[in-house]
PDB file of C-alpha atoms and ligand atoms in Angstrom:
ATOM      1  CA  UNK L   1       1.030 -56.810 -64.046  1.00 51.00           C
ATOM      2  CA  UNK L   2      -0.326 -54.305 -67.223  1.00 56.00           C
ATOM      3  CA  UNK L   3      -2.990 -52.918 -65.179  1.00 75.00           C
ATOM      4  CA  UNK L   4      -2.707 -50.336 -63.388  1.00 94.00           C
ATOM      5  CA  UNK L   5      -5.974 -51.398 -60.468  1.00 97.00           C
ATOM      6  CA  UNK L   6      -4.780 -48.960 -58.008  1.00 96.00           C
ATOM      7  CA  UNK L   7      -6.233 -46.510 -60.831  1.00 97.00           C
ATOM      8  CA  UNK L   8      -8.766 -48.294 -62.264  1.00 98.00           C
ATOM      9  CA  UNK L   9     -11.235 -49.224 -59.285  1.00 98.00           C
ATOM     10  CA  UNK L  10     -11.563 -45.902 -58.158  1.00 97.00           C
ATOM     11  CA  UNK L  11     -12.409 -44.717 -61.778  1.00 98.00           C
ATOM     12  CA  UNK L  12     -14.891 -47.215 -61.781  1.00 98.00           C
ATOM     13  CA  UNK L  13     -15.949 -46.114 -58.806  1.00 98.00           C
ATOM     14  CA  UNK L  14     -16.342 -42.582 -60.002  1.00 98.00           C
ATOM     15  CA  UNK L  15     -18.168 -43.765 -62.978  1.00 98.00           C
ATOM     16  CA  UNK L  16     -21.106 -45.302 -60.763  1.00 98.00           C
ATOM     17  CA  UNK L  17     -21.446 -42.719 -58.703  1.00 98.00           C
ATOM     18  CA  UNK L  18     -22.067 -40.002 -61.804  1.00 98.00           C
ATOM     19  CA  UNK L  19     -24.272 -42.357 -63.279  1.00 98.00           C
ATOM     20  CA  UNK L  20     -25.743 -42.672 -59.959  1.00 98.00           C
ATOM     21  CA  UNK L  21     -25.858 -38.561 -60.077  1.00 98.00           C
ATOM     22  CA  UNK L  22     -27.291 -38.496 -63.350  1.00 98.00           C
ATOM     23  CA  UNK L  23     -30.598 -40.782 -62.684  1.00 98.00           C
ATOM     24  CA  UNK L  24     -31.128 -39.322 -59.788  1.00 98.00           C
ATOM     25  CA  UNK L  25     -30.195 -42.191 -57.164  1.00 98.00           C
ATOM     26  CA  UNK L  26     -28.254 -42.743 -54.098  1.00 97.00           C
ATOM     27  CA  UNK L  27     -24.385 -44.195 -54.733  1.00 96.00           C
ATOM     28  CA  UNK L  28     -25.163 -46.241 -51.752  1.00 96.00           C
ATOM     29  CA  UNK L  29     -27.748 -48.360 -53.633  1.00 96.00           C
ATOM     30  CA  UNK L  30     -25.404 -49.542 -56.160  1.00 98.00           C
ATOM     31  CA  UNK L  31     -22.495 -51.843 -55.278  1.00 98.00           C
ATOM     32  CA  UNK L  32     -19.367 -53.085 -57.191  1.00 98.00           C
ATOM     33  CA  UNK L  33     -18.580 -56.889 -57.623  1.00 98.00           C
ATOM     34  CA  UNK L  34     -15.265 -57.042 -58.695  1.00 98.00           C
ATOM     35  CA  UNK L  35     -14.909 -59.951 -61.281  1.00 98.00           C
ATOM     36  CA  UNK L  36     -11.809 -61.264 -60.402  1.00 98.00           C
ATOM     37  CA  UNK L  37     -11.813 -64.560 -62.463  1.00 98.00           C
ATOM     38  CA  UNK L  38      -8.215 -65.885 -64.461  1.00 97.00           C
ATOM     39  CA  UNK L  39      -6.746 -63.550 -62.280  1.00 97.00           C
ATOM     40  CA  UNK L  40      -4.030 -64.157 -59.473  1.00 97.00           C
ATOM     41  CA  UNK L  41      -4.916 -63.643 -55.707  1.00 98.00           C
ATOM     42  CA  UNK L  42      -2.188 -60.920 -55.536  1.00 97.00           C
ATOM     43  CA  UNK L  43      -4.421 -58.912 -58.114  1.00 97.00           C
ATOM     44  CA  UNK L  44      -7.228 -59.205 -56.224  1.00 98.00           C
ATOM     45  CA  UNK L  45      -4.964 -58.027 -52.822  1.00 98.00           C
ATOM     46  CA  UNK L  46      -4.198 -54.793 -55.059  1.00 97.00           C
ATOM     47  CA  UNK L  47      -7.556 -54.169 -55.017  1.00 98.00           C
ATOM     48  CA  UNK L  48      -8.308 -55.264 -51.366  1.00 98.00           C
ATOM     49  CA  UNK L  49      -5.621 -52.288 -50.144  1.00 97.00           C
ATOM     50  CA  UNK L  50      -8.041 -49.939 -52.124  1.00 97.00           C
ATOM     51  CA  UNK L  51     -10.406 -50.710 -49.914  1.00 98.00           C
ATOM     52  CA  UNK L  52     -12.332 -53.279 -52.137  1.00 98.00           C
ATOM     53  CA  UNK L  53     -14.285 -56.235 -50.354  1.00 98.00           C
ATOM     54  CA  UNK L  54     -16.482 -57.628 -52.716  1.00 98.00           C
ATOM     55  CA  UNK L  55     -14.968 -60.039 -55.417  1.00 98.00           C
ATOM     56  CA  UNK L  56     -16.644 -61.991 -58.518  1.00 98.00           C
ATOM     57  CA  UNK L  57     -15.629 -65.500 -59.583  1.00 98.00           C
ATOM     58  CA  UNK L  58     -17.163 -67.861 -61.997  1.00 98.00           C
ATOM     59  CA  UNK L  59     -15.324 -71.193 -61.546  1.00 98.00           C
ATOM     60  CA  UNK L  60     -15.844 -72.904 -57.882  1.00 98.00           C
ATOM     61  CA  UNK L  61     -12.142 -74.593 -58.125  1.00 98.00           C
ATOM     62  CA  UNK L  62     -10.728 -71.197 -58.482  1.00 98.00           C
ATOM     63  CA  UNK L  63     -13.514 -69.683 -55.963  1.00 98.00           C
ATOM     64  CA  UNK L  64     -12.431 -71.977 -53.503  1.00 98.00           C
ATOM     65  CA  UNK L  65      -8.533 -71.975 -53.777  1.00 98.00           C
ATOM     66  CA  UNK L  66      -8.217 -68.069 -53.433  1.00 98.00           C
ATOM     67  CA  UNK L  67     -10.721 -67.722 -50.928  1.00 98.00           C
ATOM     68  CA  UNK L  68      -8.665 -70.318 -49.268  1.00 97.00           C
ATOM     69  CA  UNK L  69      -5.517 -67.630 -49.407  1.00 98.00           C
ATOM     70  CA  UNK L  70      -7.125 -64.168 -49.351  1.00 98.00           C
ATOM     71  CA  UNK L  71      -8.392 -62.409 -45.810  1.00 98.00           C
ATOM     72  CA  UNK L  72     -11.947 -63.668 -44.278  1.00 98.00           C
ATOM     73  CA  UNK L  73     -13.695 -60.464 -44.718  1.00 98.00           C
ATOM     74  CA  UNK L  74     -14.030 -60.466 -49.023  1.00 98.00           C
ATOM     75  CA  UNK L  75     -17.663 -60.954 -49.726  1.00 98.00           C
ATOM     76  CA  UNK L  76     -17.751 -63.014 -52.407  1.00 98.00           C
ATOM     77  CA  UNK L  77     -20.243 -63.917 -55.438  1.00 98.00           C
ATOM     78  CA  UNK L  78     -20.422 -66.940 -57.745  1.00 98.00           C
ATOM     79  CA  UNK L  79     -21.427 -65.555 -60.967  1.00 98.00           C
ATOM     80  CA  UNK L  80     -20.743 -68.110 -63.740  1.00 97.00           C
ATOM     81  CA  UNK L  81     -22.934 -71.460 -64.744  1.00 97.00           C
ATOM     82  CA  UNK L  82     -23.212 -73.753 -61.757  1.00 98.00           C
ATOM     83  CA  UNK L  83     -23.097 -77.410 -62.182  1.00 97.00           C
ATOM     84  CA  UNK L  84     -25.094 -79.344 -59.930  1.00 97.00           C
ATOM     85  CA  UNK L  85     -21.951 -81.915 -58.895  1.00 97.00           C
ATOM     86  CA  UNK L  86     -20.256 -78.468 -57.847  1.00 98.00           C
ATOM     87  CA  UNK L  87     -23.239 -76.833 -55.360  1.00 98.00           C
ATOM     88  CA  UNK L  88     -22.128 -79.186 -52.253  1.00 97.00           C
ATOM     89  CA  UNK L  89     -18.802 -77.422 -52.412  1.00 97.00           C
ATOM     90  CA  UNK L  90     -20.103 -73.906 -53.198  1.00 98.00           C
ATOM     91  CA  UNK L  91     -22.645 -73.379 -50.263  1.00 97.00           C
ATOM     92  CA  UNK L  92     -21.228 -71.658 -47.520  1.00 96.00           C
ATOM     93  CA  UNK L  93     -18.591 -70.237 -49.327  1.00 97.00           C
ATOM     94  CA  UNK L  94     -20.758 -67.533 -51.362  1.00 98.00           C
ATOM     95  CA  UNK L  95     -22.261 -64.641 -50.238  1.00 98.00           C
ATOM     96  CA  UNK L  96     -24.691 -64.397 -53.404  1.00 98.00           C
ATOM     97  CA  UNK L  97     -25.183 -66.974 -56.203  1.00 98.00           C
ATOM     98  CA  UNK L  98     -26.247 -64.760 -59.207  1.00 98.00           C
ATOM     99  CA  UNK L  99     -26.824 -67.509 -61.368  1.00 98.00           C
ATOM    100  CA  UNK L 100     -29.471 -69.565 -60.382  1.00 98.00           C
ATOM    101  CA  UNK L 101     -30.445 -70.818 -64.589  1.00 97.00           C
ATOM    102  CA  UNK L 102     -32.864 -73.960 -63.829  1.00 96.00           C
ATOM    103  CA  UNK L 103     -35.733 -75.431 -62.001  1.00 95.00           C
ATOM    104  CA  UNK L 104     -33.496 -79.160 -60.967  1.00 96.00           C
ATOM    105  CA  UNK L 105     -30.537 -76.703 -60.073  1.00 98.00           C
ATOM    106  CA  UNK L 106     -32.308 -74.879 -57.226  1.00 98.00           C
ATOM    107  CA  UNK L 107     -33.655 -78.013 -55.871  1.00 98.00           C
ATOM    108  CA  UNK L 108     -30.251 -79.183 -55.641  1.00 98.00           C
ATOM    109  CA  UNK L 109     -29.405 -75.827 -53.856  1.00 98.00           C
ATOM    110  CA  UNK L 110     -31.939 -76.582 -51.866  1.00 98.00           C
ATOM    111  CA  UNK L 111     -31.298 -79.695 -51.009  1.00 98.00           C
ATOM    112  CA  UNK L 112     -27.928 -78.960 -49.473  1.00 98.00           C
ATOM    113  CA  UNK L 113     -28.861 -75.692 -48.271  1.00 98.00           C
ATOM    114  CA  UNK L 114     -30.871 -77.804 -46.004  1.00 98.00           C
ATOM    115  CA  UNK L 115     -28.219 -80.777 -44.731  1.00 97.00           C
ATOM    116  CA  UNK L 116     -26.136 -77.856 -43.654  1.00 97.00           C
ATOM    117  CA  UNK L 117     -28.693 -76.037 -41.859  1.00 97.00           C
ATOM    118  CA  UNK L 118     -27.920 -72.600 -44.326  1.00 97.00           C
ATOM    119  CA  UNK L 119     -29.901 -70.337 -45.824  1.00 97.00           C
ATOM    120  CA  UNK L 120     -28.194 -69.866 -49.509  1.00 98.00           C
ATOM    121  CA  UNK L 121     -28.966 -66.635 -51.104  1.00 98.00           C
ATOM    122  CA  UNK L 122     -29.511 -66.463 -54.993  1.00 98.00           C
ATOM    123  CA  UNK L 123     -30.575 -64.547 -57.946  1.00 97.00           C
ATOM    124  CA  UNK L 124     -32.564 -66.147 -60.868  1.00 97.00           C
ATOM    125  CA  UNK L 125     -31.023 -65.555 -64.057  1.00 98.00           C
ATOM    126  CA  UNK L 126     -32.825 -64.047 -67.375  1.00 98.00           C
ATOM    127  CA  UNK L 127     -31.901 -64.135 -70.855  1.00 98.00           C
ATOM    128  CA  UNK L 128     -33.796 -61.003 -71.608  1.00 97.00           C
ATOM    129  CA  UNK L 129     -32.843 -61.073 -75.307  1.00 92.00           C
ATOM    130  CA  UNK L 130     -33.314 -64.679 -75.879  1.00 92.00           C
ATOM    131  CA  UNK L 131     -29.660 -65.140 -77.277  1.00 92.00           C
ATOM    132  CA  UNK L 132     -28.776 -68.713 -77.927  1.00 90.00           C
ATOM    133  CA  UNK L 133     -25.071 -68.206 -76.197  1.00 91.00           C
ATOM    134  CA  UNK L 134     -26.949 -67.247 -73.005  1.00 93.00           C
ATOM    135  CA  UNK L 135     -27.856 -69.118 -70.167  1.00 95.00           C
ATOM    136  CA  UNK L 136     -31.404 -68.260 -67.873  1.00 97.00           C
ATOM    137  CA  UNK L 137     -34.884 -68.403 -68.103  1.00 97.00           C
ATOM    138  CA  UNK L 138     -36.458 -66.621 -71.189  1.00 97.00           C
ATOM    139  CA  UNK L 139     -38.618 -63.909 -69.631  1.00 96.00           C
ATOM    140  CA  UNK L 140     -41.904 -66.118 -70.105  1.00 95.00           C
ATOM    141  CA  UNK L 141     -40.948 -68.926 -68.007  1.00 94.00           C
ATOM    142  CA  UNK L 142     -39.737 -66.469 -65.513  1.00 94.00           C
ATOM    143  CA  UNK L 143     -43.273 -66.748 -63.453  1.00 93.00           C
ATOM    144  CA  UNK L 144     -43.575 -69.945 -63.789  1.00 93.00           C
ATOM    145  CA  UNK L 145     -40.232 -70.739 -62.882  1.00 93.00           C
ATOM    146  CA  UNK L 146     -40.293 -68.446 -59.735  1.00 93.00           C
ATOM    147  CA  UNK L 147     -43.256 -69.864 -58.512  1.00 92.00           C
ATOM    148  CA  UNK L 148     -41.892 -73.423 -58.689  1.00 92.00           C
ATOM    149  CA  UNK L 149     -38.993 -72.221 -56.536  1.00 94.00           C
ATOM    150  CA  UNK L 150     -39.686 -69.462 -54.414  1.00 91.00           C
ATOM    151  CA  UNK L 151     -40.473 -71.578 -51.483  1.00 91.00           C
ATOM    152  CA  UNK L 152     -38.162 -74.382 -51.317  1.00 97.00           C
ATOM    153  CA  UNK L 153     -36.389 -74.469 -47.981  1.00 97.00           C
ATOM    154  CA  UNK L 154     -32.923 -72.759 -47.506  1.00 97.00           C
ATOM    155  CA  UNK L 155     -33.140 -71.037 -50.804  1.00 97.00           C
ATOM    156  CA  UNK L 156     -33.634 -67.417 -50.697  1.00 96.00           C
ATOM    157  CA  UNK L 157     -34.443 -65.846 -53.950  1.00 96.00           C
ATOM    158  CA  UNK L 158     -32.774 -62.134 -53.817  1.00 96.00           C
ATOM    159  CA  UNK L 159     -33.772 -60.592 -57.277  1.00 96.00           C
ATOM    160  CA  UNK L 160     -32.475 -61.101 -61.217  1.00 97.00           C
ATOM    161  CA  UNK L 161     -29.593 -60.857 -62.433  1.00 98.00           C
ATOM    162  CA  UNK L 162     -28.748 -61.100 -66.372  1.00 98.00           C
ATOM    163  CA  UNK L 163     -25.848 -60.458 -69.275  1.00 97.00           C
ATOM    164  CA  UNK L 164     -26.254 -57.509 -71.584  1.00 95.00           C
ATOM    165  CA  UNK L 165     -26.077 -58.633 -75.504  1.00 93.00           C
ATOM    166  CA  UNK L 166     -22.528 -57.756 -76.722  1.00 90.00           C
ATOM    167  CA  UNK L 167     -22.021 -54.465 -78.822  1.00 90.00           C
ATOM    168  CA  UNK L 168     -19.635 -52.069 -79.223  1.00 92.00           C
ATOM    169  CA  UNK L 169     -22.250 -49.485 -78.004  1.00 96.00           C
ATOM    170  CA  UNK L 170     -23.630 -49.895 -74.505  1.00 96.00           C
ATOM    171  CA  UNK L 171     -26.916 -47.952 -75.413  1.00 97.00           C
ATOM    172  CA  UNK L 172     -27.738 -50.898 -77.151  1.00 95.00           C
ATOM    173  CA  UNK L 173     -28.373 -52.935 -74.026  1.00 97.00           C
ATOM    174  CA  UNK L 174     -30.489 -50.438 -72.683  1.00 98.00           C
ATOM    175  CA  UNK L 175     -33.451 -52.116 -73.436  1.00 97.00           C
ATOM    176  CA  UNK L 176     -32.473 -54.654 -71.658  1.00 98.00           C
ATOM    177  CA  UNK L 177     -31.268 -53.708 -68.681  1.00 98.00           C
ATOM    178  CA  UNK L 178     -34.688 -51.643 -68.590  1.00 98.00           C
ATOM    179  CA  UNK L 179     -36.970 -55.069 -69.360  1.00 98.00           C
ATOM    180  CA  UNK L 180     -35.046 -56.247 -66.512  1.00 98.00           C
ATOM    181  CA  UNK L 181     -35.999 -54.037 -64.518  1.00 98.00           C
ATOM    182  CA  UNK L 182     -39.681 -53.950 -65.206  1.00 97.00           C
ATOM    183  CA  UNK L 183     -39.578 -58.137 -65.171  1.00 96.00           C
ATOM    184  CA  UNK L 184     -38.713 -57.705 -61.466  1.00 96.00           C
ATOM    185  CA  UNK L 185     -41.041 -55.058 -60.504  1.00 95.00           C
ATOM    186  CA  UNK L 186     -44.344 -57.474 -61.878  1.00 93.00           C
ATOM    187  CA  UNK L 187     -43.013 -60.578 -60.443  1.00 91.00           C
ATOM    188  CA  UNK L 188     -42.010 -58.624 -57.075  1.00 89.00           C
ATOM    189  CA  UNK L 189     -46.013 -57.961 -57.264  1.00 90.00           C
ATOM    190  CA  UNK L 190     -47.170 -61.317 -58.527  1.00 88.00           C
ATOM    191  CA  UNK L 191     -44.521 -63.676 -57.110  1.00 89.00           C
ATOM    192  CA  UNK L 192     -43.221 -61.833 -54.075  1.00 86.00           C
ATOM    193  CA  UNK L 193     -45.865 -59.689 -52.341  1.00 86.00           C
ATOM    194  CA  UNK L 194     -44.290 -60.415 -49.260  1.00 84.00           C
ATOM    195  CA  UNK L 195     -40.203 -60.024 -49.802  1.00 83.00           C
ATOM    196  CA  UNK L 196     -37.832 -58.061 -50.919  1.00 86.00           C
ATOM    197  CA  UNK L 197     -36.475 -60.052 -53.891  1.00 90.00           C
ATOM    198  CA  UNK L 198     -35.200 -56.643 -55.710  1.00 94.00           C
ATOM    199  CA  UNK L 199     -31.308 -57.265 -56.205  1.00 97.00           C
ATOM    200  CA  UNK L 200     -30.973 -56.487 -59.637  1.00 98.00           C
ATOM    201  CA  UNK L 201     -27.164 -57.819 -61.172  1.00 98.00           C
ATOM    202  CA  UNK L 202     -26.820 -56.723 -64.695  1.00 98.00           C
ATOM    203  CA  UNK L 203     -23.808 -54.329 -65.792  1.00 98.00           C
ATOM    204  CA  UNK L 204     -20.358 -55.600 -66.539  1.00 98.00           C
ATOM    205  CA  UNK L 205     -17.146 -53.433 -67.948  1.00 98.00           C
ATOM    206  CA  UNK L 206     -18.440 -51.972 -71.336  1.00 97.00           C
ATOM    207  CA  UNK L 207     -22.352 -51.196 -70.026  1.00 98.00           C
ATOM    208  CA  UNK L 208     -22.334 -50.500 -66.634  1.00 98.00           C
ATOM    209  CA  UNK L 209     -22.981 -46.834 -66.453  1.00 98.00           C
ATOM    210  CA  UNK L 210     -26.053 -47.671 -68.745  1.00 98.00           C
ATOM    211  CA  UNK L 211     -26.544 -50.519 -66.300  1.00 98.00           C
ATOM    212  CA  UNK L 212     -27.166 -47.943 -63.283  1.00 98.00           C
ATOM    213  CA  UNK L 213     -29.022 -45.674 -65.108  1.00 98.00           C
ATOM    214  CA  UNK L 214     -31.520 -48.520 -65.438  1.00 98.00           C
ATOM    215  CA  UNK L 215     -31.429 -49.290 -61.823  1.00 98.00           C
ATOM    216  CA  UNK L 216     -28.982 -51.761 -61.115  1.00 98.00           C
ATOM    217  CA  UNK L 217     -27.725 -52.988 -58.005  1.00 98.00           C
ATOM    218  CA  UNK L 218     -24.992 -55.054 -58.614  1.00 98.00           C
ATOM    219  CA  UNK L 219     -23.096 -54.488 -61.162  1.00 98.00           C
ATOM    220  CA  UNK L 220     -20.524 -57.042 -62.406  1.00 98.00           C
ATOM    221  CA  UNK L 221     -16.716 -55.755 -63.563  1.00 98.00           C
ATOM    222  CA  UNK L 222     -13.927 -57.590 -64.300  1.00 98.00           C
ATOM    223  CA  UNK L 223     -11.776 -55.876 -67.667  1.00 97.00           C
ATOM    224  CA  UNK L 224     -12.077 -52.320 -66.347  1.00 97.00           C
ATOM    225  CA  UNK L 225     -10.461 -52.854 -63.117  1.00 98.00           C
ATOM    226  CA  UNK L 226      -8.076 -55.900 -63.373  1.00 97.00           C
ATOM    227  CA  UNK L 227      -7.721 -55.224 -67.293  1.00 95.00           C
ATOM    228  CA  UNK L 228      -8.032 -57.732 -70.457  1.00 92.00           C
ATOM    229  CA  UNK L 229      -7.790 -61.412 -69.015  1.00 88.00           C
ATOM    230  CA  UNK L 230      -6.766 -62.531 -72.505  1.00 83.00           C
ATOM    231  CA  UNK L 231      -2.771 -60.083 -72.609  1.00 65.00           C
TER     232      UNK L 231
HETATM  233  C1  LIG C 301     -16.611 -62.259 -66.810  1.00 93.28           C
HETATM  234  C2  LIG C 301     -17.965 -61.817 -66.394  1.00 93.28           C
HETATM  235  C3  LIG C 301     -18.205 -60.463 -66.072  1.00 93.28           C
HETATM  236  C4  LIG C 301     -17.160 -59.366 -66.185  1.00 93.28           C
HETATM  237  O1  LIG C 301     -16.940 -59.062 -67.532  1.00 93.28           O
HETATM  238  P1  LIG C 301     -16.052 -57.783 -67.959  1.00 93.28           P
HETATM  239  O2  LIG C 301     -16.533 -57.493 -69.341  1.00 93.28           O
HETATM  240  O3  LIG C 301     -14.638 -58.225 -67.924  1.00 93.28           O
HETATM  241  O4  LIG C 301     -16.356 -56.702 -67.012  1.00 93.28           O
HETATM  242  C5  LIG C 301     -19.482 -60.132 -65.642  1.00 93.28           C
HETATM  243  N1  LIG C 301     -20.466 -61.050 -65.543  1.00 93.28           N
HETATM  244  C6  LIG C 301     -20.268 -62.348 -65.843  1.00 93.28           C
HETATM  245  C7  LIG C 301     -21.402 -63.304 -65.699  1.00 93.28           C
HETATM  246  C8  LIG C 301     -19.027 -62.761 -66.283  1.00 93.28           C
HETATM  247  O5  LIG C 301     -18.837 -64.061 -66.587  1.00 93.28           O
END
């Protein structure tokens, strides 16, 4: 195995907390998902004896065979595009679904949330920028969206999550990250008076220091600690 995760994950660690440091917010309020997906469970073990307990993984197949071999306590978060055939096999398994991307797909989460008695936690996701290789709501049929879902039984809408625009410089997702941000503080007022709902998932290996700075929560790396998934 090229990288060297023993070394990375802390660095990454370090990184959050100066950016952390350097907006003026607690280290505590920001928390690592490890995106773990194309690589092998004993990569994601090298991690786990760092002290690592919260893991990433877009695919449910491969979600479900590692969880299947790694120790009960990882946390972990389904972060990729969810087909509706694949939610019966998800719920349960994920701590956070940070990809909720359509109206019929949360009434399927719904739907089985409620045949298995479970309350499924999710984040809605926004394509800020409007790019036409993104998935999510565009950020004007965020409201309307929200308000079409926010009280369906068993589904338990945690906050936003979304994918910075590609660039070789991070400040250029800034603006994003930051209309992000100010998406969920209206619709916490105007959709959410009465919950929390302020999980906010955006950050991944290139931009998450920016990421933080703009108030993530979550933020989502996979290259800087487990290295290129395409050596
Ligand atoms: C793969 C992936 C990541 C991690 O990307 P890196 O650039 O490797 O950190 C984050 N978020 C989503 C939704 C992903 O699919």
């Amino acid at each position: 195995m090229a990288a060297d995760i023993g070394r990375n994950l802390p660095a990454v660690l370090d990184e959050v907390k100066a950016a952390c440091a350097r907006a003026g917010r607690s280290a505590s309020e920001v928390k690592v998902v490890a995106v773990s997906k194309n690589f092998p469970p004993e990569c994601i073990m090298e991690a786990y004896h760092c002290g690592h307990r919260v893991f990433g993984e877009n695919r449910v197949q491969e979600l479900l065979e590692k969880m299947d071999v790694l120790p009960k306590d990882i946390e972990w978060h389904f972060i990729g595009g969810l087909q509706r055939n694949k939610v019966k096999s998800l719920l349960g398994r994920a701590a956070l679904i940070h990809s909720l991307d359509s109206a019929p797909l949360a009434e399927e989460i719904s739907r089985q949330a409620v045949l298995k008695n479970l309350e499924v936690s999710v984040l809605i996701q926004v394509n800020v920028a409007k790019e036409v290789s993104k998935r999510g709501f565009a950020p004007e049929e965020l409201g309307g969206a929200l308000r079409r879902v926010r009280d369906l039984p068993g589904l338990r809408v945690c906050g936003l999550m979304t994918v910075g625009p590609w660039n070789e410089d991070p400040e250029e997702a800034r603006p994003v990250f930051r209309k992000l941000r100010l998406l969920s503080a209206e619709l916490r007022k105007d959709v959410f008076p009465d919950r929390p709902a302020n999980i906010l998932s955006m950050g991944m290996s290139g931009d998450f220091a920016v990421a933080v700075e703009e108030g993530a929560s979550l933020v989502r790396i996979g290259t800087g600690i487990f290295g290129s998934r395409y050596a």
